[in-house]
Amino acid sequence: QMMNTKRRFHKTDGRQCYHIIQSFKPDEITPELALEIAQAFAKEHLADYEVVIGVHVDKEHIHAHMIFNSVNQVTGRKYHSNAKSYYQQIRTISDKLCRE
């Protein structure tokens, strides 16, 4: 599905996807709540990007992984991220949703 989006917009080169990980302390959260937070993040920050979310426990820590297409399925624009946008957007939104 993600590759079909890339082909539709003729953007099959370069970065294929991005990977964001939310990590939680032992006993801080349930896997179900981690999934809800990841879904809320995807809805708020990744609207119109195809996203696959996986939640697992690794050494007592719960992790939510979000893999998302580098190409927006509506506009065809490529997602771009750097250290500045990570702290100003991605981490800020993730932290806000976790606090809520």
PDB file of N, CA and C in Angstrom:
ATOM      1  N   GLN A   1       0.831  -1.184   0.000  1.00  0.00           N
ATOM      2  CA  GLN A   1       0.000   0.000   0.000  1.00  0.00           C
ATOM      3  C   GLN A   1       0.877   1.250   0.000  1.00  0.00           C
ATOM      4  N   MET A   2       1.919   1.260   0.838  1.00  0.00           N
ATOM      5  CA  MET A   2       2.812   2.424   0.874  1.00  0.00           C
ATOM      6  C   MET A   2       3.536   2.598  -0.455  1.00  0.00           C
ATOM      7  N   MET A   3       3.968   1.487  -1.054  1.00  0.00           N
ATOM      8  CA  MET A   3       4.654   1.571  -2.342  1.00  0.00           C
ATOM      9  C   MET A   3       3.700   2.045  -3.436  1.00  0.00           C
ATOM     10  N   ASN A   4       2.442   1.671  -3.362  1.00  0.00           N
ATOM     11  CA  ASN A   4       1.468   2.162  -4.336  1.00  0.00           C
ATOM     12  C   ASN A   4       1.320   3.678  -4.247  1.00  0.00           C
ATOM     13  N   THR A   5       1.336   4.203  -3.028  1.00  0.00           N
ATOM     14  CA  THR A   5       1.271   5.656  -2.845  1.00  0.00           C
ATOM     15  C   THR A   5       2.493   6.308  -3.470  1.00  0.00           C
ATOM     16  N   LYS A   6       3.669   5.750  -3.226  1.00  0.00           N
ATOM     17  CA  LYS A   6       4.900   6.310  -3.794  1.00  0.00           C
ATOM     18  C   LYS A   6       4.858   6.298  -5.328  1.00  0.00           C
ATOM     19  N   ARG A   7       4.411   5.193  -5.890  1.00  0.00           N
ATOM     20  CA  ARG A   7       4.344   5.099  -7.360  1.00  0.00           C
ATOM     21  C   ARG A   7       3.339   6.096  -7.935  1.00  0.00           C
ATOM     22  N   ARG A   8       2.224   6.266  -7.248  1.00  0.00           N
ATOM     23  CA  ARG A   8       1.188   7.192  -7.735  1.00  0.00           C
ATOM     24  C   ARG A   8       1.737   8.609  -7.865  1.00  0.00           C
ATOM     25  N   PHE A   9       2.629   8.995  -6.945  1.00  0.00           N
ATOM     26  CA  PHE A   9       3.190  10.349  -6.952  1.00  0.00           C
ATOM     27  C   PHE A   9       4.600  10.390  -7.549  1.00  0.00           C
ATOM     28  N   HIS A  10       5.061   9.265  -8.120  1.00  0.00           N
ATOM     29  CA  HIS A  10       6.386   9.194  -8.747  1.00  0.00           C
ATOM     30  C   HIS A  10       7.495   9.578  -7.763  1.00  0.00           C
ATOM     31  N   LYS A  11       7.385   9.046  -6.545  1.00  0.00           N
ATOM     32  CA  LYS A  11       8.370   9.325  -5.494  1.00  0.00           C
ATOM     33  C   LYS A  11       8.841   8.023  -4.864  1.00  0.00           C
ATOM     34  N   THR A  12       9.460   7.192  -5.672  1.00  0.00           N
ATOM     35  CA  THR A  12       9.903   5.889  -5.183  1.00  0.00           C
ATOM     36  C   THR A  12      11.368   5.882  -4.761  1.00  0.00           C
ATOM     37  N   ASP A  13      12.059   6.999  -4.936  1.00  0.00           N
ATOM     38  CA  ASP A  13      13.481   7.045  -4.578  1.00  0.00           C
ATOM     39  C   ASP A  13      13.659   7.653  -3.186  1.00  0.00           C
ATOM     40  N   GLY A  14      14.885   7.656  -2.715  1.00  0.00           N
ATOM     41  CA  GLY A  14      15.198   8.270  -1.423  1.00  0.00           C
ATOM     42  C   GLY A  14      14.637   7.498  -0.247  1.00  0.00           C
ATOM     43  N   ARG A  15      14.427   8.205   0.834  1.00  0.00           N
ATOM     44  CA  ARG A  15      13.924   7.592   2.073  1.00  0.00           C
ATOM     45  C   ARG A  15      12.555   6.977   1.833  1.00  0.00           C
ATOM     46  N   GLN A  16      12.390   5.751   2.267  1.00  0.00           N
ATOM     47  CA  GLN A  16      11.138   5.026   2.051  1.00  0.00           C
ATOM     48  C   GLN A  16      10.141   5.220   3.188  1.00  0.00           C
ATOM     49  N   CYS A  17      10.650   5.293   4.418  1.00  0.00           N
ATOM     50  CA  CYS A  17       9.764   5.446   5.568  1.00  0.00           C
ATOM     51  C   CYS A  17      10.545   6.037   6.735  1.00  0.00           C
ATOM     52  N   TYR A  18       9.823   6.365   7.769  1.00  0.00           N
ATOM     53  CA  TYR A  18      10.406   6.853   9.020  1.00  0.00           C
ATOM     54  C   TYR A  18       9.965   5.922  10.143  1.00  0.00           C
ATOM     55  N   HIS A  19      10.723   5.931  11.224  1.00  0.00           N
ATOM     56  CA  HIS A  19      10.467   5.055  12.361  1.00  0.00           C
ATOM     57  C   HIS A  19      10.559   5.896  13.631  1.00  0.00           C
ATOM     58  N   ILE A  20       9.481   5.936  14.375  1.00  0.00           N
ATOM     59  CA  ILE A  20       9.445   6.641  15.664  1.00  0.00           C
ATOM     60  C   ILE A  20       9.178   5.598  16.742  1.00  0.00           C
ATOM     61  N   ILE A  21       9.912   5.694  17.845  1.00  0.00           N
ATOM     62  CA  ILE A  21       9.722   4.776  18.973  1.00  0.00           C
ATOM     63  C   ILE A  21       9.351   5.574  20.216  1.00  0.00           C
ATOM     64  N   GLN A  22       8.279   5.166  20.857  1.00  0.00           N
ATOM     65  CA  GLN A  22       7.928   5.703  22.172  1.00  0.00           C
ATOM     66  C   GLN A  22       8.258   4.603  23.175  1.00  0.00           C
ATOM     67  N   SER A  23       9.031   4.950  24.191  1.00  0.00           N
ATOM     68  CA  SER A  23       9.471   3.966  25.175  1.00  0.00           C
ATOM     69  C   SER A  23       8.975   4.381  26.557  1.00  0.00           C
ATOM     70  N   PHE A  24       8.533   3.405  27.320  1.00  0.00           N
ATOM     71  CA  PHE A  24       7.976   3.670  28.644  1.00  0.00           C
ATOM     72  C   PHE A  24       8.699   2.845  29.701  1.00  0.00           C
ATOM     73  N   LYS A  25       8.748   3.384  30.903  1.00  0.00           N
ATOM     74  CA  LYS A  25       9.392   2.693  32.023  1.00  0.00           C
ATOM     75  C   LYS A  25       8.574   1.462  32.421  1.00  0.00           C
ATOM     76  N   PRO A  26       9.231   0.485  33.078  1.00  0.00           N
ATOM     77  CA  PRO A  26       8.484  -0.690  33.549  1.00  0.00           C
ATOM     78  C   PRO A  26       7.317  -0.271  34.450  1.00  0.00           C
ATOM     79  N   ASP A  27       6.187  -0.883  34.255  1.00  0.00           N
ATOM     80  CA  ASP A  27       4.973  -0.658  35.051  1.00  0.00           C
ATOM     81  C   ASP A  27       4.422   0.766  34.947  1.00  0.00           C
ATOM     82  N   GLU A  28       4.889   1.533  33.966  1.00  0.00           N
ATOM     83  CA  GLU A  28       4.403   2.913  33.804  1.00  0.00           C
ATOM     84  C   GLU A  28       3.102   2.959  33.009  1.00  0.00           C
ATOM     85  N   ILE A  29       2.893   1.942  32.175  1.00  0.00           N
ATOM     86  CA  ILE A  29       1.800   2.003  31.216  1.00  0.00           C
ATOM     87  C   ILE A  29       1.440   0.570  30.796  1.00  0.00           C
ATOM     88  N   THR A  30       0.239   0.406  30.278  1.00  0.00           N
ATOM     89  CA  THR A  30      -0.145  -0.897  29.728  1.00  0.00           C
ATOM     90  C   THR A  30       0.111  -0.890  28.216  1.00  0.00           C
ATOM     91  N   PRO A  31       0.245  -2.056  27.619  1.00  0.00           N
ATOM     92  CA  PRO A  31       0.399  -2.100  26.162  1.00  0.00           C
ATOM     93  C   PRO A  31      -0.787  -1.457  25.438  1.00  0.00           C
ATOM     94  N   GLU A  32      -1.984  -1.640  25.983  1.00  0.00           N
ATOM     95  CA  GLU A  32      -3.182  -1.060  25.368  1.00  0.00           C
ATOM     96  C   GLU A  32      -3.128   0.469  25.369  1.00  0.00           C
ATOM     97  N   LEU A  33      -2.664   1.047  26.486  1.00  0.00           N
ATOM     98  CA  LEU A  33      -2.559   2.505  26.561  1.00  0.00           C
ATOM     99  C   LEU A  33      -1.437   3.018  25.652  1.00  0.00           C
ATOM    100  N   ALA A  34      -0.349   2.270  25.570  1.00  0.00           N
ATOM    101  CA  ALA A  34       0.739   2.647  24.658  1.00  0.00           C
ATOM    102  C   ALA A  34       0.229   2.701  23.221  1.00  0.00           C
ATOM    103  N   LEU A  35      -0.605   1.737  22.848  1.00  0.00           N
ATOM    104  CA  LEU A  35      -1.194   1.724  21.507  1.00  0.00           C
ATOM    105  C   LEU A  35      -2.101   2.934  21.312  1.00  0.00           C
ATOM    106  N   GLU A  36      -2.919   3.255  22.302  1.00  0.00           N
ATOM    107  CA  GLU A  36      -3.804   4.430  22.204  1.00  0.00           C
ATOM    108  C   GLU A  36      -2.999   5.713  22.010  1.00  0.00           C
ATOM    109  N   ILE A  37      -1.898   5.850  22.735  1.00  0.00           N
ATOM    110  CA  ILE A  37      -1.058   7.050  22.616  1.00  0.00           C
ATOM    111  C   ILE A  37      -0.427   7.115  21.231  1.00  0.00           C
ATOM    112  N   ALA A  38       0.063   5.991  20.742  1.00  0.00           N
ATOM    113  CA  ALA A  38       0.658   5.964  19.398  1.00  0.00           C
ATOM    114  C   ALA A  38      -0.387   6.301  18.339  1.00  0.00           C
ATOM    115  N   GLN A  39      -1.597   5.792  18.494  1.00  0.00           N
ATOM    116  CA  GLN A  39      -2.664   6.106  17.542  1.00  0.00           C
ATOM    117  C   GLN A  39      -3.026   7.592  17.590  1.00  0.00           C
ATOM    118  N   ALA A  40      -3.051   8.167  18.792  1.00  0.00           N
ATOM    119  CA  ALA A  40      -3.339   9.593  18.920  1.00  0.00           C
ATOM    120  C   ALA A  40      -2.228  10.427  18.278  1.00  0.00           C
ATOM    121  N   PHE A  41      -0.983   9.989  18.455  1.00  0.00           N
ATOM    122  CA  PHE A  41       0.145  10.684  17.838  1.00  0.00           C
ATOM    123  C   PHE A  41       0.020  10.641  16.317  1.00  0.00           C
ATOM    124  N   ALA A  42      -0.279   9.465  15.785  1.00  0.00           N
ATOM    125  CA  ALA A  42      -0.413   9.322  14.333  1.00  0.00           C
ATOM    126  C   ALA A  42      -1.536  10.205  13.803  1.00  0.00           C
ATOM    127  N   LYS A  43      -2.637  10.254  14.526  1.00  0.00           N
ATOM    128  CA  LYS A  43      -3.769  11.083  14.099  1.00  0.00           C
ATOM    129  C   LYS A  43      -3.402  12.565  14.123  1.00  0.00           C
ATOM    130  N   GLU A  44      -2.672  12.999  15.149  1.00  0.00           N
ATOM    131  CA  GLU A  44      -2.343  14.415  15.305  1.00  0.00           C
ATOM    132  C   GLU A  44      -1.186  14.851  14.409  1.00  0.00           C
ATOM    133  N   HIS A  45      -0.130  14.072  14.343  1.00  0.00           N
ATOM    134  CA  HIS A  45       1.082  14.508  13.646  1.00  0.00           C
ATOM    135  C   HIS A  45       1.247  13.901  12.262  1.00  0.00           C
ATOM    136  N   LEU A  46       0.624  12.778  12.012  1.00  0.00           N
ATOM    137  CA  LEU A  46       0.860  12.064  10.754  1.00  0.00           C
ATOM    138  C   LEU A  46      -0.405  11.902   9.924  1.00  0.00           C
ATOM    139  N   ALA A  47      -1.322  12.855  10.060  1.00  0.00           N
ATOM    140  CA  ALA A  47      -2.559  12.794   9.285  1.00  0.00           C
ATOM    141  C   ALA A  47      -2.214  12.648   7.807  1.00  0.00           C
ATOM    142  N   ASP A  48      -2.883  11.743   7.136  1.00  0.00           N
ATOM    143  CA  ASP A  48      -2.719  11.474   5.705  1.00  0.00           C
ATOM    144  C   ASP A  48      -1.423  10.748   5.353  1.00  0.00           C
ATOM    145  N   TYR A  49      -0.675  10.269   6.356  1.00  0.00           N
ATOM    146  CA  TYR A  49       0.455   9.371   6.107  1.00  0.00           C
ATOM    147  C   TYR A  49       0.013   7.973   6.512  1.00  0.00           C
ATOM    148  N   GLU A  50       0.400   6.972   5.746  1.00  0.00           N
ATOM    149  CA  GLU A  50       0.100   5.590   6.099  1.00  0.00           C
ATOM    150  C   GLU A  50       1.043   5.176   7.226  1.00  0.00           C
ATOM    151  N   VAL A  51       0.478   4.635   8.293  1.00  0.00           N
ATOM    152  CA  VAL A  51       1.246   4.318   9.492  1.00  0.00           C
ATOM    153  C   VAL A  51       0.962   2.879   9.927  1.00  0.00           C
ATOM    154  N   VAL A  52       2.028   2.162  10.294  1.00  0.00           N
ATOM    155  CA  VAL A  52       1.905   0.847  10.908  1.00  0.00           C
ATOM    156  C   VAL A  52       2.407   0.996  12.342  1.00  0.00           C
ATOM    157  N   ILE A  53       1.616   0.555  13.308  1.00  0.00           N
ATOM    158  CA  ILE A  53       1.977   0.671  14.723  1.00  0.00           C
ATOM    159  C   ILE A  53       2.123  -0.725  15.312  1.00  0.00           C
ATOM    160  N   GLY A  54       3.210  -0.920  16.049  1.00  0.00           N
ATOM    161  CA  GLY A  54       3.421  -2.169  16.765  1.00  0.00           C
ATOM    162  C   GLY A  54       3.821  -1.861  18.195  1.00  0.00           C
ATOM    163  N   VAL A  55       3.273  -2.601  19.135  1.00  0.00           N
ATOM    164  CA  VAL A  55       3.597  -2.420  20.561  1.00  0.00           C
ATOM    165  C   VAL A  55       4.155  -3.737  21.076  1.00  0.00           C
ATOM    166  N   HIS A  56       5.255  -3.648  21.842  1.00  0.00           N
ATOM    167  CA  HIS A  56       5.847  -4.858  22.414  1.00  0.00           C
ATOM    168  C   HIS A  56       6.563  -4.534  23.715  1.00  0.00           C
ATOM    169  N   VAL A  57       6.890  -5.587  24.459  1.00  0.00           N
ATOM    170  CA  VAL A  57       7.638  -5.447  25.705  1.00  0.00           C
ATOM    171  C   VAL A  57       9.052  -5.951  25.459  1.00  0.00           C
ATOM    172  N   ASP A  58      10.040  -5.154  25.846  1.00  0.00           N
ATOM    173  CA  ASP A  58      11.441  -5.504  25.664  1.00  0.00           C
ATOM    174  C   ASP A  58      12.155  -5.230  26.985  1.00  0.00           C
ATOM    175  N   LYS A  59      12.591  -6.280  27.657  1.00  0.00           N
ATOM    176  CA  LYS A  59      13.279  -6.132  28.942  1.00  0.00           C
ATOM    177  C   LYS A  59      12.454  -5.291  29.921  1.00  0.00           C
ATOM    178  N   GLU A  60      11.179  -5.609  30.028  1.00  0.00           N
ATOM    179  CA  GLU A  60      10.236  -4.975  30.939  1.00  0.00           C
ATOM    180  C   GLU A  60       9.790  -3.584  30.508  1.00  0.00           C
ATOM    181  N   HIS A  61      10.320  -3.043  29.437  1.00  0.00           N
ATOM    182  CA  HIS A  61       9.895  -1.740  28.930  1.00  0.00           C
ATOM    183  C   HIS A  61       8.889  -1.944  27.801  1.00  0.00           C
ATOM    184  N   ILE A  62       7.861  -1.134  27.787  1.00  0.00           N
ATOM    185  CA  ILE A  62       6.897  -1.187  26.695  1.00  0.00           C
ATOM    186  C   ILE A  62       7.324  -0.167  25.652  1.00  0.00           C
ATOM    187  N   HIS A  63       7.308  -0.597  24.402  1.00  0.00           N
ATOM    188  CA  HIS A  63       7.668   0.281  23.292  1.00  0.00           C
ATOM    189  C   HIS A  63       6.528   0.298  22.281  1.00  0.00           C
ATOM    190  N   ALA A  64       6.239   1.480  21.765  1.00  0.00           N
ATOM    191  CA  ALA A  64       5.321   1.626  20.636  1.00  0.00           C
ATOM    192  C   ALA A  64       6.165   2.079  19.451  1.00  0.00           C
ATOM    193  N   HIS A  65       6.123   1.319  18.383  1.00  0.00           N
ATOM    194  CA  HIS A  65       6.871   1.651  17.164  1.00  0.00           C
ATOM    195  C   HIS A  65       5.885   2.138  16.114  1.00  0.00           C
ATOM    196  N   MET A  66       6.208   3.242  15.481  1.00  0.00           N
ATOM    197  CA  MET A  66       5.405   3.759  14.380  1.00  0.00           C
ATOM    198  C   MET A  66       6.293   3.831  13.146  1.00  0.00           C
ATOM    199  N   ILE A  67       5.943   3.083  12.135  1.00  0.00           N
ATOM    200  CA  ILE A  67       6.627   3.131  10.848  1.00  0.00           C
ATOM    201  C   ILE A  67       5.651   3.829   9.908  1.00  0.00           C
ATOM    202  N   PHE A  68       6.109   4.906   9.272  1.00  0.00           N
ATOM    203  CA  PHE A  68       5.183   5.603   8.386  1.00  0.00           C
ATOM    204  C   PHE A  68       5.827   5.959   7.061  1.00  0.00           C
ATOM    205  N   ASN A  69       4.980   6.004   6.055  1.00  0.00           N
ATOM    206  CA  ASN A  69       5.394   6.273   4.690  1.00  0.00           C
ATOM    207  C   ASN A  69       6.015   7.668   4.599  1.00  0.00           C
ATOM    208  N   SER A  70       7.058   7.785   3.821  1.00  0.00           N
ATOM    209  CA  SER A  70       7.694   9.091   3.641  1.00  0.00           C
ATOM    210  C   SER A  70       6.885   9.993   2.702  1.00  0.00           C
ATOM    211  N   VAL A  71       5.882   9.421   2.023  1.00  0.00           N
ATOM    212  CA  VAL A  71       5.068  10.188   1.083  1.00  0.00           C
ATOM    213  C   VAL A  71       3.635  10.287   1.606  1.00  0.00           C
ATOM    214  N   ASN A  72       3.121  11.523   1.665  1.00  0.00           N
ATOM    215  CA  ASN A  72       1.760  11.772   2.105  1.00  0.00           C
ATOM    216  C   ASN A  72       0.793  11.217   1.070  1.00  0.00           C
ATOM    217  N   GLN A  73      -0.173  10.411   1.498  1.00  0.00           N
ATOM    218  CA  GLN A  73      -1.072   9.737   0.564  1.00  0.00           C
ATOM    219  C   GLN A  73      -2.096  10.667  -0.085  1.00  0.00           C
ATOM    220  N   VAL A  74      -2.253  11.894   0.417  1.00  0.00           N
ATOM    221  CA  VAL A  74      -3.205  12.848  -0.160  1.00  0.00           C
ATOM    222  C   VAL A  74      -2.492  13.882  -1.026  1.00  0.00           C
ATOM    223  N   THR A  75      -1.423  14.480  -0.488  1.00  0.00           N
ATOM    224  CA  THR A  75      -0.742  15.572  -1.195  1.00  0.00           C
ATOM    225  C   THR A  75       0.435  15.113  -2.047  1.00  0.00           C
ATOM    226  N   GLY A  76       0.991  13.947  -1.729  1.00  0.00           N
ATOM    227  CA  GLY A  76       2.171  13.469  -2.429  1.00  0.00           C
ATOM    228  C   GLY A  76       3.461  14.108  -1.936  1.00  0.00           C
ATOM    229  N   ARG A  77       3.369  14.962  -0.944  1.00  0.00           N
ATOM    230  CA  ARG A  77       4.572  15.599  -0.396  1.00  0.00           C
ATOM    231  C   ARG A  77       5.345  14.611   0.463  1.00  0.00           C
ATOM    232  N   LYS A  78       6.674  14.753   0.426  1.00  0.00           N
ATOM    233  CA  LYS A  78       7.530  13.907   1.255  1.00  0.00           C
ATOM    234  C   LYS A  78       7.668  14.531   2.643  1.00  0.00           C
ATOM    235  N   TYR A  79       7.678  13.685   3.636  1.00  0.00           N
ATOM    236  CA  TYR A  79       7.887  14.099   5.021  1.00  0.00           C
ATOM    237  C   TYR A  79       9.371  14.366   5.203  1.00  0.00           C
ATOM    238  N   HIS A  80       9.686  15.433   5.907  1.00  0.00           N
ATOM    239  CA  HIS A  80      11.088  15.739   6.202  1.00  0.00           C
ATOM    240  C   HIS A  80      11.227  15.983   7.696  1.00  0.00           C
ATOM    241  N   SER A  81      12.296  15.448   8.262  1.00  0.00           N
ATOM    242  CA  SER A  81      12.556  15.611   9.687  1.00  0.00           C
ATOM    243  C   SER A  81      14.045  15.820   9.899  1.00  0.00           C
ATOM    244  N   ASN A  82      14.350  16.584  10.923  1.00  0.00           N
ATOM    245  CA  ASN A  82      15.746  16.790  11.333  1.00  0.00           C
ATOM    246  C   ASN A  82      15.748  16.948  12.842  1.00  0.00           C
ATOM    247  N   ALA A  83      16.901  17.190  13.420  1.00  0.00           N
ATOM    248  CA  ALA A  83      16.998  17.290  14.886  1.00  0.00           C
ATOM    249  C   ALA A  83      16.096  18.397  15.433  1.00  0.00           C
ATOM    250  N   LYS A  84      16.036  19.511  14.750  1.00  0.00           N
ATOM    251  CA  LYS A  84      15.213  20.630  15.224  1.00  0.00           C
ATOM    252  C   LYS A  84      13.723  20.259  15.210  1.00  0.00           C
ATOM    253  N   SER A  85      13.259  19.682  14.109  1.00  0.00           N
ATOM    254  CA  SER A  85      11.842  19.328  14.049  1.00  0.00           C
ATOM    255  C   SER A  85      11.523  18.185  15.013  1.00  0.00           C
ATOM    256  N   TYR A  86      12.494  17.318  15.267  1.00  0.00           N
ATOM    257  CA  TYR A  86      12.277  16.238  16.225  1.00  0.00           C
ATOM    258  C   TYR A  86      11.916  16.820  17.588  1.00  0.00           C
ATOM    259  N   TYR A  87      12.694  17.772  18.058  1.00  0.00           N
ATOM    260  CA  TYR A  87      12.436  18.328  19.381  1.00  0.00           C
ATOM    261  C   TYR A  87      11.267  19.299  19.394  1.00  0.00           C
ATOM    262  N   GLN A  88      11.057  20.035  18.324  1.00  0.00           N
ATOM    263  CA  GLN A  88       9.980  21.015  18.312  1.00  0.00           C
ATOM    264  C   GLN A  88       8.626  20.421  17.979  1.00  0.00           C
ATOM    265  N   GLN A  89       8.608  19.319  17.237  1.00  0.00           N
ATOM    266  CA  GLN A  89       7.326  18.743  16.842  1.00  0.00           C
ATOM    267  C   GLN A  89       7.129  17.346  17.414  1.00  0.00           C
ATOM    268  N   ILE A  90       7.915  16.421  16.956  1.00  0.00           N
ATOM    269  CA  ILE A  90       7.690  15.012  17.300  1.00  0.00           C
ATOM    270  C   ILE A  90       7.720  14.784  18.806  1.00  0.00           C
ATOM    271  N   ARG A  91       8.783  15.198  19.428  1.00  0.00           N
ATOM    272  CA  ARG A  91       8.904  14.938  20.867  1.00  0.00           C
ATOM    273  C   ARG A  91       7.895  15.756  21.672  1.00  0.00           C
ATOM    274  N   THR A  92       7.648  16.983  21.265  1.00  0.00           N
ATOM    275  CA  THR A  92       6.683  17.824  21.974  1.00  0.00           C
ATOM    276  C   THR A  92       5.288  17.202  21.943  1.00  0.00           C
ATOM    277  N   ILE A  93       4.864  16.750  20.778  1.00  0.00           N
ATOM    278  CA  ILE A  93       3.542  16.130  20.653  1.00  0.00           C
ATOM    279  C   ILE A  93       3.491  14.829  21.447  1.00  0.00           C
ATOM    280  N   SER A  94       4.511  14.002  21.314  1.00  0.00           N
ATOM    281  CA  SER A  94       4.551  12.731  22.031  1.00  0.00           C
ATOM    282  C   SER A  94       4.501  12.958  23.545  1.00  0.00           C
ATOM    283  N   ASP A  95       5.310  13.877  24.048  1.00  0.00           N
ATOM    284  CA  ASP A  95       5.318  14.158  25.479  1.00  0.00           C
ATOM    285  C   ASP A  95       3.968  14.675  25.964  1.00  0.00           C
ATOM    286  N   LYS A  96       3.330  15.540  25.186  1.00  0.00           N
ATOM    287  CA  LYS A  96       2.019  16.087  25.560  1.00  0.00           C
ATOM    288  C   LYS A  96       0.978  14.962  25.661  1.00  0.00           C
ATOM    289  N   LEU A  97       0.972  14.077  24.669  1.00  0.00           N
ATOM    290  CA  LEU A  97       0.003  12.973  24.686  1.00  0.00           C
ATOM    291  C   LEU A  97       0.270  12.020  25.846  1.00  0.00           C
ATOM    292  N   CYS A  98       1.532  11.791  26.163  1.00  0.00           N
ATOM    293  CA  CYS A  98       1.867  10.912  27.295  1.00  0.00           C
ATOM    294  C   CYS A  98       1.416  11.515  28.617  1.00  0.00           C
ATOM    295  N   ARG A  99       1.588  12.829  28.756  1.00  0.00           N
ATOM    296  CA  ARG A  99       1.132  13.491  29.995  1.00  0.00           C
ATOM    297  C   ARG A  99      -0.388  13.421  30.145  1.00  0.00           C
ATOM    298  N   GLU A 100      -1.078  13.567  29.029  1.00  0.00           N
ATOM    299  CA  GLU A 100      -2.561  13.504  29.075  1.00  0.00           C
ATOM    300  C   GLU A 100      -3.016  12.129  29.499  1.00  0.00           C
TER     301      GLU A 100
END
